[in-house]
């Protein structure tokens, strides 16, 4: 990575003064976490970032809300499913854009953080940005780290970037719209089938190998349709979920297999992806609760979901794809359903 020319990106933003809350629950219905989202909705607590992953009998959540909303969230927080006795902890969301579904962007970011001994709480990308949730104290170190593999137009150094942000701290706060529609509006629902999902279990030693795999396979491994990390052990282990076109699965399987002796293990399965955004998707306290309720009523079991940078992207099993799309169309105002090319 050190000998590669920096990759030019549009920019990056940091949303600070947020709290990260990891939750874990047993059972397939996700009821405690879903009910928590519904209760947050009734209290109008905005969710700028949320992920969900189901792994066997466990459901893992990462929920981010503003520090100013802590009193309203704490009174309804389901203590019985907090990960490892953790409570909400101060954090920040760093977002790089655009990533263009390019594995190189994610690969270089993972390697840069590993080289700087940074262990992100969680990572996910929306169609427009690659976002990571970090400890609040790690923001200066993370800012320095991204200037190694990336360059950002007029910002040649971290100092240039920090000077440009002065007086603009509130601009990246997502605007909380007046969310009152009975059927939330969506600009469009896109979906893709014939995808293959890899779930890599990693520790701090093997995390940079995942970044190397992502970067090495960029020329032949196809675009990334989905990328998200999830909790295995928030201190020492994580899972990285990567969805790629089905015709690229053998290249990915071979690359992961070559790293098995170095601590990278993986499972894989076919999957279908959906993604959407809308005019009120910064107002996530209503959007996520609506989607989770619709899926429960339709008997759809999410494999994974991430809500970041005004978008929602999720994975379901191929046999549940039609039900998932029908459930979304039933509860959202969807002008068009578009199938993405394989």
PDB file of C-alpha atoms in Angstrom, residues 19-25 33 36-37 40 47-54 59-65 77 81-83 86 89 93 120-124 132-134 228-234 237-239 241 284 288 305-308:
ATOM      1  CA  UNK A  19     -23.039   7.864  20.801  1.00  0.00           C
ATOM      2  CA  UNK A  20     -22.466   4.306  19.579  1.00  0.00           C
ATOM      3  CA  UNK A  21     -24.629   1.559  21.076  1.00  0.00           C
ATOM      4  CA  UNK A  22     -23.889  -2.125  20.306  1.00  0.00           C
ATOM      5  CA  UNK A  23     -26.742  -4.561  20.919  1.00  0.00           C
ATOM      6  CA  UNK A  24     -26.954  -8.340  20.655  1.00  0.00           C
ATOM      7  CA  UNK A  25     -30.031 -10.513  21.015  1.00  0.00           C
ATOM      8  CA  UNK A  33     -33.966  -4.200  18.708  1.00  0.00           C
ATOM      9  CA  UNK A  36     -36.208  -0.118  20.424  1.00  0.00           C
ATOM     10  CA  UNK A  37     -36.200   1.498  16.950  1.00  0.00           C
ATOM     11  CA  UNK A  40     -36.903   5.868  19.275  1.00  0.00           C
ATOM     12  CA  UNK A  47     -30.473   7.670  13.738  1.00  0.00           C
ATOM     13  CA  UNK A  48     -27.672   8.813  11.416  1.00  0.00           C
ATOM     14  CA  UNK A  49     -26.185   5.295  11.347  1.00  0.00           C
ATOM     15  CA  UNK A  50     -27.541   1.794  12.022  1.00  0.00           C
ATOM     16  CA  UNK A  51     -26.479  -1.723  11.102  1.00  0.00           C
ATOM     17  CA  UNK A  52     -28.034  -5.128  11.717  1.00  0.00           C
ATOM     18  CA  UNK A  53     -26.648  -8.603  11.069  1.00  0.00           C
ATOM     19  CA  UNK A  54     -28.177 -11.996  11.776  1.00  0.00           C
ATOM     20  CA  UNK A  59     -28.821 -10.607  15.881  1.00  0.00           C
ATOM     21  CA  UNK A  60     -26.174  -7.905  16.195  1.00  0.00           C
ATOM     22  CA  UNK A  61     -27.045  -4.202  16.068  1.00  0.00           C
ATOM     23  CA  UNK A  62     -24.950  -1.047  15.932  1.00  0.00           C
ATOM     24  CA  UNK A  63     -27.034   2.051  16.598  1.00  0.00           C
ATOM     25  CA  UNK A  64     -25.720   5.619  16.530  1.00  0.00           C
ATOM     26  CA  UNK A  65     -27.606   8.674  17.775  1.00  0.00           C
ATOM     27  CA  UNK A  77     -32.525   1.376  26.008  1.00  0.00           C
ATOM     28  CA  UNK A  81     -29.222  -6.922  25.039  1.00  0.00           C
ATOM     29  CA  UNK A  82     -26.316  -4.510  25.418  1.00  0.00           C
ATOM     30  CA  UNK A  83     -23.107  -6.154  24.163  1.00  0.00           C
ATOM     31  CA  UNK A  86     -21.573  -1.830  27.371  1.00  0.00           C
ATOM     32  CA  UNK A  89     -20.131   5.349  24.243  1.00  0.00           C
ATOM     33  CA  UNK A  93     -18.832   8.775  11.996  1.00  0.00           C
ATOM     34  CA  UNK A 120     -13.222   0.864  14.122  1.00  0.00           C
ATOM     35  CA  UNK A 121     -16.402  -0.010  15.965  1.00  0.00           C
ATOM     36  CA  UNK A 122     -18.246  -0.721  12.713  1.00  0.00           C
ATOM     37  CA  UNK A 123     -17.988  -0.072   8.966  1.00  0.00           C
ATOM     38  CA  UNK A 124     -20.644   0.156   6.244  1.00  0.00           C
ATOM     39  CA  UNK A 132     -16.869   4.025   9.763  1.00  0.00           C
ATOM     40  CA  UNK A 133     -17.871   4.562  13.387  1.00  0.00           C
ATOM     41  CA  UNK A 134     -14.830   5.354  15.523  1.00  0.00           C
ATOM     42  CA  UNK A 228     -20.372  -3.988   6.311  1.00  0.00           C
ATOM     43  CA  UNK A 229     -18.641  -5.065   9.485  1.00  0.00           C
ATOM     44  CA  UNK A 230     -20.486  -6.607  12.397  1.00  0.00           C
ATOM     45  CA  UNK A 231     -19.692  -7.577  15.951  1.00  0.00           C
ATOM     46  CA  UNK A 232     -18.269 -10.947  16.819  1.00  0.00           C
ATOM     47  CA  UNK A 233     -16.371  -9.597  19.817  1.00  0.00           C
ATOM     48  CA  UNK A 234     -16.260  -5.777  19.936  1.00  0.00           C
ATOM     49  CA  UNK A 237     -12.909  -9.807  16.661  1.00  0.00           C
ATOM     50  CA  UNK A 238     -15.204  -8.604  13.927  1.00  0.00           C
ATOM     51  CA  UNK A 239     -16.985 -10.004  10.882  1.00  0.00           C
ATOM     52  CA  UNK A 241     -19.668  -8.962   5.146  1.00  0.00           C
ATOM     53  CA  UNK A 284     -34.121   7.646  10.134  1.00  0.00           C
ATOM     54  CA  UNK A 288     -35.986   2.082   9.892  1.00  0.00           C
ATOM     55  CA  UNK A 305     -29.007  -4.128   6.920  1.00  0.00           C
ATOM     56  CA  UNK A 306     -27.148  -0.849   7.009  1.00  0.00           C
ATOM     57  CA  UNK A 307     -28.564   2.644   7.188  1.00  0.00           C
ATOM     58  CA  UNK A 308     -25.989   5.365   6.557  1.00  0.00           C
TER      59      UNK A 308
END
